Coordinates of C-alpha atoms (C1' of nucleotides) in Angstrom, one line a residue:
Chain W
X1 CA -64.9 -79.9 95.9
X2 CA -66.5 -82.5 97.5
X3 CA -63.1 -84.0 98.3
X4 CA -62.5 -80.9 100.3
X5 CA -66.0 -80.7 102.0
X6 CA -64.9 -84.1 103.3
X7 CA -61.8 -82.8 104.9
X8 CA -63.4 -79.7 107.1
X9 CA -63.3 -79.9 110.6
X10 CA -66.0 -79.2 112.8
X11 CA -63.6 -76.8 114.0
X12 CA -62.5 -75.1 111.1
X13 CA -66.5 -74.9 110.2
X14 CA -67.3 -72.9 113.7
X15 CA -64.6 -70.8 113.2
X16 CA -65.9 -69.8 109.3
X17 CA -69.5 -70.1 111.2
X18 CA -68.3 -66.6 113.5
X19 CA -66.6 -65.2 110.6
X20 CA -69.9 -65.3 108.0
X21 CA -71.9 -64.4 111.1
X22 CA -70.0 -60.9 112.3
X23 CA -69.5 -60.5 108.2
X24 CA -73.5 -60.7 107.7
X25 CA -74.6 -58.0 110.2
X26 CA -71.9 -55.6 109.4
X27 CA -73.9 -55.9 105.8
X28 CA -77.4 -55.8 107.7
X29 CA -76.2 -52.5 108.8
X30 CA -75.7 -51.2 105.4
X31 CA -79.0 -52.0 104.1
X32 CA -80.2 -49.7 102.0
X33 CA -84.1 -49.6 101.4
X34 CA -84.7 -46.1 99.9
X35 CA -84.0 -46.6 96.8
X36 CA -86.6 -47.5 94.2
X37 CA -85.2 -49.6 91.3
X38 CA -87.2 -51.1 88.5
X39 CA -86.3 -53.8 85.7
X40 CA -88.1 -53.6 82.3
X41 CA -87.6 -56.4 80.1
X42 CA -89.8 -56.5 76.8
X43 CA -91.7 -60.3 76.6
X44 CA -90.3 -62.3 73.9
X45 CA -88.7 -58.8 72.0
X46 CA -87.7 -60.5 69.0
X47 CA -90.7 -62.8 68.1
X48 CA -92.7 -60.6 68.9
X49 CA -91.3 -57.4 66.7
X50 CA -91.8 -60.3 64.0
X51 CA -95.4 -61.2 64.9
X52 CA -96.4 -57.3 64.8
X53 CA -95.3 -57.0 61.7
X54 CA -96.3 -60.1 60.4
X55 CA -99.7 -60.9 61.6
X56 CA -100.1 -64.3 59.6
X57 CA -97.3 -65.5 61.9
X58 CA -99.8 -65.4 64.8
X59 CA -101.5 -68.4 64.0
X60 CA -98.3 -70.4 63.1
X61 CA -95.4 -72.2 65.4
X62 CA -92.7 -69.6 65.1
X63 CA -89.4 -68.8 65.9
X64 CA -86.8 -66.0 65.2
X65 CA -83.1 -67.6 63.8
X66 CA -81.6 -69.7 61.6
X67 CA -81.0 -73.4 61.1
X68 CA -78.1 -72.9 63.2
X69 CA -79.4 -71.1 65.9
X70 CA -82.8 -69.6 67.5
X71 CA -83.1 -66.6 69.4
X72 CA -86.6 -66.7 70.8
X73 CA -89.5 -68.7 70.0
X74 CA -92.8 -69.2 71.8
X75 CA -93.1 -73.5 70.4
X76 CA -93.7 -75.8 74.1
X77 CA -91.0 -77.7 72.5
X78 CA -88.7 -75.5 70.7
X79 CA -86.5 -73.1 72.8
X80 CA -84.3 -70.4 72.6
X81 CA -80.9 -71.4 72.3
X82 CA -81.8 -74.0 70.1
X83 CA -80.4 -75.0 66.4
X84 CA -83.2 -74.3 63.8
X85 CA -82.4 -77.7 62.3
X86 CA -83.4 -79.7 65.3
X87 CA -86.7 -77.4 65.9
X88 CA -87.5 -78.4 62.5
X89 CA -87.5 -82.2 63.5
X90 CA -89.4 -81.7 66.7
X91 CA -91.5 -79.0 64.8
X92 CA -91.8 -79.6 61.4
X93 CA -94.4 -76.6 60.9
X94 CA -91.6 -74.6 62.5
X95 CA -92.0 -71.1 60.7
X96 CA -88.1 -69.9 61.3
X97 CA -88.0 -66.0 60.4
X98 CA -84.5 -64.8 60.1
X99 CA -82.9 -62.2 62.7
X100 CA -83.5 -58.4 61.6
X101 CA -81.3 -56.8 63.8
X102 CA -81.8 -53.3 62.4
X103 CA -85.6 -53.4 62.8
X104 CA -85.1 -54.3 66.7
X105 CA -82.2 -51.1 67.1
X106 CA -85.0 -49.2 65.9
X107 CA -88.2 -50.2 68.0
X108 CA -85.5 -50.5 71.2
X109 CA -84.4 -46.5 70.6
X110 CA -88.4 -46.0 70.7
X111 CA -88.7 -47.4 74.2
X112 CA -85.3 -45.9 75.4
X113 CA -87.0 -42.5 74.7
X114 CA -89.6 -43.7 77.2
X115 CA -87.2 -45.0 79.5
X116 CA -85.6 -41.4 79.6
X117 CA -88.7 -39.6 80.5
X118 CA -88.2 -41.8 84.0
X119 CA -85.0 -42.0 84.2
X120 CA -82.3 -39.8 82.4
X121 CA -79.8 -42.2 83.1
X122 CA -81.6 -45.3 82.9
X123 CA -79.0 -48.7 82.2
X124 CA -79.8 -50.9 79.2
X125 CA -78.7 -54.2 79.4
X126 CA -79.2 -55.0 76.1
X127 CA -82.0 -54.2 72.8
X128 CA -85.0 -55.1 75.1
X129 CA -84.0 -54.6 78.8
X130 CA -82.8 -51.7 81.1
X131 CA -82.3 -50.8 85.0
X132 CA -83.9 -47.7 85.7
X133 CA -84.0 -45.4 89.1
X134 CA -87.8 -44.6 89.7
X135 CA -86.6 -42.9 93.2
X136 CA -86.4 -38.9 92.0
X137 CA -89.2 -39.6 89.1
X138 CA -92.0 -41.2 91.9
X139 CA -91.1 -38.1 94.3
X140 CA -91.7 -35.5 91.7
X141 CA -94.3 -36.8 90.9
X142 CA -96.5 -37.0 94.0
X143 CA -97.1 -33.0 93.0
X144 CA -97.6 -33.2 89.8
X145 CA -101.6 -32.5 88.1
X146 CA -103.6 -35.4 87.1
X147 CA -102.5 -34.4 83.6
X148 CA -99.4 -35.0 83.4
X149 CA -100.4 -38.8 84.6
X150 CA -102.7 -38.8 82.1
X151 CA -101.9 -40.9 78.7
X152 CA -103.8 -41.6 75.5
X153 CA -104.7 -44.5 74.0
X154 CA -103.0 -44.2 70.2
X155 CA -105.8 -45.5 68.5
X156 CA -105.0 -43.8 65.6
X157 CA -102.7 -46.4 65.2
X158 CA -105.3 -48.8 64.8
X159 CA -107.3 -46.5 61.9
X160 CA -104.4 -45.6 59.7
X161 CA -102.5 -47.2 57.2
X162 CA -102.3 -49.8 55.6
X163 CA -102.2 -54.0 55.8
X164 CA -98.6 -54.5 56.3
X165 CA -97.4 -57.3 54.1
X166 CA -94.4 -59.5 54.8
X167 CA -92.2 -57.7 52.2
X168 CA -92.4 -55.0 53.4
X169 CA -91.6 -55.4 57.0
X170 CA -88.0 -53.1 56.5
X171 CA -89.9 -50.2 56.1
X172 CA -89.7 -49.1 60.0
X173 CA -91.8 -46.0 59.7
X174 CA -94.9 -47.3 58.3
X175 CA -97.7 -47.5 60.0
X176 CA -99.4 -50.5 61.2
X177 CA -102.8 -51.1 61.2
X178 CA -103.6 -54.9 62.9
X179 CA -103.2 -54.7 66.6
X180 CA -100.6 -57.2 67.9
X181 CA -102.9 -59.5 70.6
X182 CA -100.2 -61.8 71.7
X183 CA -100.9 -62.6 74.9
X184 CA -104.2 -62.6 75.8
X185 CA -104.8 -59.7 78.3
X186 CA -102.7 -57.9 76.2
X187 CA -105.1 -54.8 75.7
X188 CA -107.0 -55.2 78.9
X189 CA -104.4 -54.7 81.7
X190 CA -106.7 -52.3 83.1
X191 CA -110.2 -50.6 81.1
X192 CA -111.6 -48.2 83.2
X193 CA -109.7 -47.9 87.1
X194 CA -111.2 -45.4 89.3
X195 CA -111.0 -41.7 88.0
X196 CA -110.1 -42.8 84.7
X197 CA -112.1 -41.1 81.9
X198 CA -113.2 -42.0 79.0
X199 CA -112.2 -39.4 76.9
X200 CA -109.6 -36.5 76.9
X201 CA -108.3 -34.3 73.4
X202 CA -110.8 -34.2 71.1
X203 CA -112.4 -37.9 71.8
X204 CA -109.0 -39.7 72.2
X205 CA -109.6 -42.6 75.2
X206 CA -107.3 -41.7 77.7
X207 CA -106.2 -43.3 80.9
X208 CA -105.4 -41.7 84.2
X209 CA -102.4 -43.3 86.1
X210 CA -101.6 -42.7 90.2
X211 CA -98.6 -41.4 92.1
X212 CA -97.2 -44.5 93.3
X213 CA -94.8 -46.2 91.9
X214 CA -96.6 -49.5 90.5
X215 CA -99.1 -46.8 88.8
X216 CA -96.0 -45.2 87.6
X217 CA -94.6 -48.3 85.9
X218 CA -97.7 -49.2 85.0
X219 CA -98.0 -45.8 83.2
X220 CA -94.5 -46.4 81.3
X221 CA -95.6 -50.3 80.1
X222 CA -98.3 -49.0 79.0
X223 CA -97.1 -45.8 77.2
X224 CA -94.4 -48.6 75.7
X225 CA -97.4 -50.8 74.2
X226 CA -99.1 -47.6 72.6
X227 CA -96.4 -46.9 71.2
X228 CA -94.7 -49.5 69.7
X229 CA -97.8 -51.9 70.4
X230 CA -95.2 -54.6 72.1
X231 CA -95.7 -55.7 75.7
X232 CA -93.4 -55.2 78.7
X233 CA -92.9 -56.7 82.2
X234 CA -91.5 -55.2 85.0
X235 CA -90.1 -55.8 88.2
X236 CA -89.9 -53.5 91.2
X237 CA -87.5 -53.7 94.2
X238 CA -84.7 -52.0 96.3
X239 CA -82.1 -53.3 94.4
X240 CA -80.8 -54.7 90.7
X241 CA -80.6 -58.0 92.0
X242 CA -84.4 -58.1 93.1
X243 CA -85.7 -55.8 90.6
X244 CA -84.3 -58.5 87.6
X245 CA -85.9 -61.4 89.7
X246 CA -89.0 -59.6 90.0
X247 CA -89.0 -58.7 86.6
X248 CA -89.8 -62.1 85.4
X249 CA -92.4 -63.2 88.1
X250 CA -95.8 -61.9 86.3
X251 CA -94.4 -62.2 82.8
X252 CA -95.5 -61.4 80.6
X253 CA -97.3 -58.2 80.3
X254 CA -97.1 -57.8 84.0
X255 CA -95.3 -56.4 86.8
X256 CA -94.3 -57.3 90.4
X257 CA -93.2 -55.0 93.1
X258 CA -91.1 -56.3 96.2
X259 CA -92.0 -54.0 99.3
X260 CA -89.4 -51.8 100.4
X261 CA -89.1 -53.5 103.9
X262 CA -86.5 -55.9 105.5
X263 CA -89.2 -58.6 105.8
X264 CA -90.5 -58.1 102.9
X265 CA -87.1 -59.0 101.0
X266 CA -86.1 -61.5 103.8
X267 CA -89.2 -63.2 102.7
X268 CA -88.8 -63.4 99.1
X269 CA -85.5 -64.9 99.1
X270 CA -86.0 -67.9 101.2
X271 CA -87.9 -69.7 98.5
X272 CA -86.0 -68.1 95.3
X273 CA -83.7 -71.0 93.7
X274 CA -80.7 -70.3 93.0
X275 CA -80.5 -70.5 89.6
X276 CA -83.1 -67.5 89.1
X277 CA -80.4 -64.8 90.3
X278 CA -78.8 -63.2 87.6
X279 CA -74.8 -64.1 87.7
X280 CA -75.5 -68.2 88.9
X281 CA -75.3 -70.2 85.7
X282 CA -75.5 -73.7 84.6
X283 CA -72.1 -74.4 86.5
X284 CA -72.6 -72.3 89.9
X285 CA -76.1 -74.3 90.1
X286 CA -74.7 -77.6 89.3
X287 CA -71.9 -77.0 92.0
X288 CA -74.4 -75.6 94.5
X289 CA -77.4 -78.3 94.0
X290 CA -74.1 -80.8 95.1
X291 CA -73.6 -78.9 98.3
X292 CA -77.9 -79.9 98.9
X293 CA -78.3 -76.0 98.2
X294 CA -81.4 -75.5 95.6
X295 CA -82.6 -72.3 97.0
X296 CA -81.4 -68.9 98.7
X297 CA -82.3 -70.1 101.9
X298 CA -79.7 -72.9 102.0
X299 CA -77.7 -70.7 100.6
X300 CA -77.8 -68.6 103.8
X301 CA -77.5 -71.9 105.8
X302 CA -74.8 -73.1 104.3
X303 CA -72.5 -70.0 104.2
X304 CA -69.7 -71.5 106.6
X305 CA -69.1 -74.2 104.2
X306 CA -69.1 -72.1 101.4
X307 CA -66.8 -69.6 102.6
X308 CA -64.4 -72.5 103.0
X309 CA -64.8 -73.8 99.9
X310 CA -64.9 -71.1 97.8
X311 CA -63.0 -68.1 96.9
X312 CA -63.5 -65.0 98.3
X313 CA -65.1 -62.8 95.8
X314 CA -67.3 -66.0 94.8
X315 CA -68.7 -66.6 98.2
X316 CA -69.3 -62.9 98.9
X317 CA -71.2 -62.3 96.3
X318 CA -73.1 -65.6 97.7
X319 CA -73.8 -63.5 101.0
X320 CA -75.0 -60.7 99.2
X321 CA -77.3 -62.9 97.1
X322 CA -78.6 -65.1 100.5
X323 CA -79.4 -61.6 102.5
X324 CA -81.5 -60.3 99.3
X325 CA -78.6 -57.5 98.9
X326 CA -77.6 -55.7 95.4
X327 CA -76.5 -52.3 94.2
X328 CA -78.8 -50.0 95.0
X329 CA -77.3 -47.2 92.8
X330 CA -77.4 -47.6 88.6
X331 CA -74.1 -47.0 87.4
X332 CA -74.1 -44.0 85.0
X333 CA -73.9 -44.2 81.8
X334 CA -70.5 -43.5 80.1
X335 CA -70.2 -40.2 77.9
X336 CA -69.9 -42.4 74.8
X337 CA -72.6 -44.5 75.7
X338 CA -74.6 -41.2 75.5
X339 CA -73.5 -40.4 72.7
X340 CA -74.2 -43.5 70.8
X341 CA -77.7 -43.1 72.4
X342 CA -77.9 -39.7 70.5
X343 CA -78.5 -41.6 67.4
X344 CA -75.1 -40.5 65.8
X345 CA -74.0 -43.4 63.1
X346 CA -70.9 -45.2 63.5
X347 CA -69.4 -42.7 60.8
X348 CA -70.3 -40.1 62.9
X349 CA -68.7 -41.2 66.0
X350 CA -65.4 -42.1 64.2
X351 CA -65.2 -39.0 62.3
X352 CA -64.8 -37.4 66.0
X353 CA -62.9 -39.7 67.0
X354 CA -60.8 -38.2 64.5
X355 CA -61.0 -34.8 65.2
X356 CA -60.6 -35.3 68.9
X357 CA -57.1 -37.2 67.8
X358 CA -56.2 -34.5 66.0
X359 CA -57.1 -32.7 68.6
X360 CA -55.2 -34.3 71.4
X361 CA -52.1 -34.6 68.9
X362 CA -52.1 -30.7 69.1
X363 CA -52.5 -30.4 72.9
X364 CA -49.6 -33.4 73.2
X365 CA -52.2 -35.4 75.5
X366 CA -52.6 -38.1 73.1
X367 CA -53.3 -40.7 75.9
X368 CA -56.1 -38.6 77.1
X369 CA -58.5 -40.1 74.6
X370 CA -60.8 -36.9 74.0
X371 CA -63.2 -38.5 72.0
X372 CA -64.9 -39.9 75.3
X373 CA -65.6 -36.2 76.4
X374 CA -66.5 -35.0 73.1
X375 CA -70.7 -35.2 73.8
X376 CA -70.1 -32.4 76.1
X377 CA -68.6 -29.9 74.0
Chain Q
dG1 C1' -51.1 -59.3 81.3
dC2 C1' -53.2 -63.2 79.3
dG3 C1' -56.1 -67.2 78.3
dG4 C1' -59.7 -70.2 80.0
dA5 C1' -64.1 -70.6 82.3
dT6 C1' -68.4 -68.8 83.4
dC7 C1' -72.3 -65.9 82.5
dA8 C1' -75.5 -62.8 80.1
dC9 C1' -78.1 -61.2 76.1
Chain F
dT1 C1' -75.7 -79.4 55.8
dA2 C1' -76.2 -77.5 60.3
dT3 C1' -75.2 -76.1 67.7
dG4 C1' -74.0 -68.0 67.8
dG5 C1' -71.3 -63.7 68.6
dT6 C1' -69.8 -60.5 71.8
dG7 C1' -68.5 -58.5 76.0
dA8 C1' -67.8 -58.7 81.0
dT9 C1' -65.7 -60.6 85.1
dC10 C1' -63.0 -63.7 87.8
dC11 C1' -59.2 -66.8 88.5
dG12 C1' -54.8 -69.0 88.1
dC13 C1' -50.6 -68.7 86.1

DNA sequence: GCGGATCAC
DNA sequence: TATGGTGATCCGC
């Protein structure tokens, strides 16, 4: 590549230059700002479902794998991504708890229920993370009372039950009874704002959240945290692309919001690197960081050259990425999807799948695939 | 259309 | 002892 930077004219670069430049405010003009889209991404999901339910952990290096591999851990020297077996070496106290898949299904379909309550048709990524479309939910709720803002702390939680033991950590319906301090402002994002009162229903502390969207975010981290007693971050912004970066800036346990203004997102681009946008790798970095391009800024500077050098699709999403553009609409959610999210088991699904084969055998539309449309019915 | 590379979790 | 499993997209052939 370097080879063929070598080789471009000063002509051929003016030329690319006029292209990028008429290309970039034809995409100016379809900046969309309206939209409010948020990223939630639960801190450390995996470790931390482990530490809950295993308080003894808390005081110990840990890490969620195997020998081969590690998932998350919260070790300075021992990463995610990482074979168990060398952790061990640099971390010979290394407590290594094996994966428990199951048990993180369970606590994601809890905050997916959340998720719903803001957005029907919210996107998850995977167990722990999800797009969601705060636009309709914030402008409902600039009418609603201050008691449908209004949220309870679940201490009963905290009186109940028993000492989980590490034996019994399959049992995903017991109740807890140590409360899960893992970061240390975990409980104390925010005691007593203005207007909030102390107590609501029969003694229960309650807190009262605002009409804006950061309150409204706020609200749904913290209704995730009662309930499963596992901290979220979130990030806020007109787009995916921004609303994953911005997800990550105050984690965790926290939550950033980009403004929805041109300046605003102009702003927070220039000094983003590269490497932080979702979709740019180990590779596209390492190619970039050769071109002198570290962050998005000389990304936008260098968008002449790159056009030249890459291919098409590559270098547009490039553009998109330098301007601070992304979708600005979630894509919905495909009828099976829902239906998986409907908690039906995988016997379930396939004994429709059957029936809808039958089905389509009898109507002679075999290729139709019913089964996708069956949730409906 | 398919396999390899890249990327994400 | 030992370095994952899966799905998506893009690209070149």
């Amino acid at each position: 590549m370097l080879l063929q930077k070598a080789q471009i004219t000063e002509q051929q670069l003016k030329t690319a230059q006029v292209q990028v430049d008429r290309m970039a405010s034809s995409l100016e003009k379809s900046r969309d700002l309206s939209r409010l889209i948020v990223h939630v991404d639960m801190d450390a999901f995996y470790a931390a479902v482990e530490m809950r339910d295993c308080p003894e952990l808390k005081d110990k290096p840990m890490a969620v794998g195997s020998m081969s591999m590690l998932f998350y851990s919260f070790h300075i020297f021992v990463r995610a991504a990482m074979p168990g077996f060398i952790a061990k070496k640099l971390c010979p106290n290394l407590v290594i708890v094996p994966v428990n898949f199951d048990k993180y299904r369970a606590v994601s379909n809890e905050i997916r229920e959340i998720f719903a309550d803001y957005d029907p048709h919210f996107q998850p990524l995977s167990l722990d993370e999800a797009y969601l479309d705060f636009t309709d939910h914030v402008e409902q709720r600039q009418h609603w009372p201050e008691s449908s803002r209004t949220h309870q702390y679940c201490s009963g939680r905290l009186a109940t039950g028993r000492a989980p033991s590490y034996k019994n950590v399959n049992e995903l319906t017991e109740e807890q009874d140590l409360s899960p301090v893992l970061f240390e402002d975990s409980l104390s994002s925010s005691p007593s704002l203005p207007g909030s009162r102390d107590v609501c229903d029969a003694g229960a502390k309650c807190e009262v959240f605002g009409t804006s969207v950061e309150e409204a975010v706020r609200e749904m981290r913290f209704r995730i945290e009662q309930k499963t007693m596992l901290t979220a971050s979130a990030g806020i912004a007109p787009n995916m692309m921004l609303a994953k970066v911005c997800s990550d800036k105050n984690k965790p346990n926290g939550q950033y919001r980009l403004p929805s203004t041109r300046e605003a997102v102009t702003d927070f681009i220039q000094t983003l690197p590269v490497r932080k946008v979702s979709g740019i790798g180990k590779v596209s970095e390492k190619m970039l960081n050769a071109l002198d391009i570290t962050n998005c800024s000389h990304l936008g500077q260098q968008m002449a050259l790159l056009s030249l050098l890459f291919s098409e699709t590559s270098w547009h999403h490039f553009m998109g990425i330098s301007l601070g553009l992304g979708s600005t609409h979630i894509p919905r959610k495909k009828k099976h999807e829902t239906f998986k999210e409907m908690n039906k088991t995988e016997e379930q699904m396939s004994l429709c799948r059957e029936l809808c084969e039958e089905l389509a055998a009898d109507l002679k539309k075999e290729d139709l695939k019913l089964w996708k449309y069956l949730p409906e019915r």
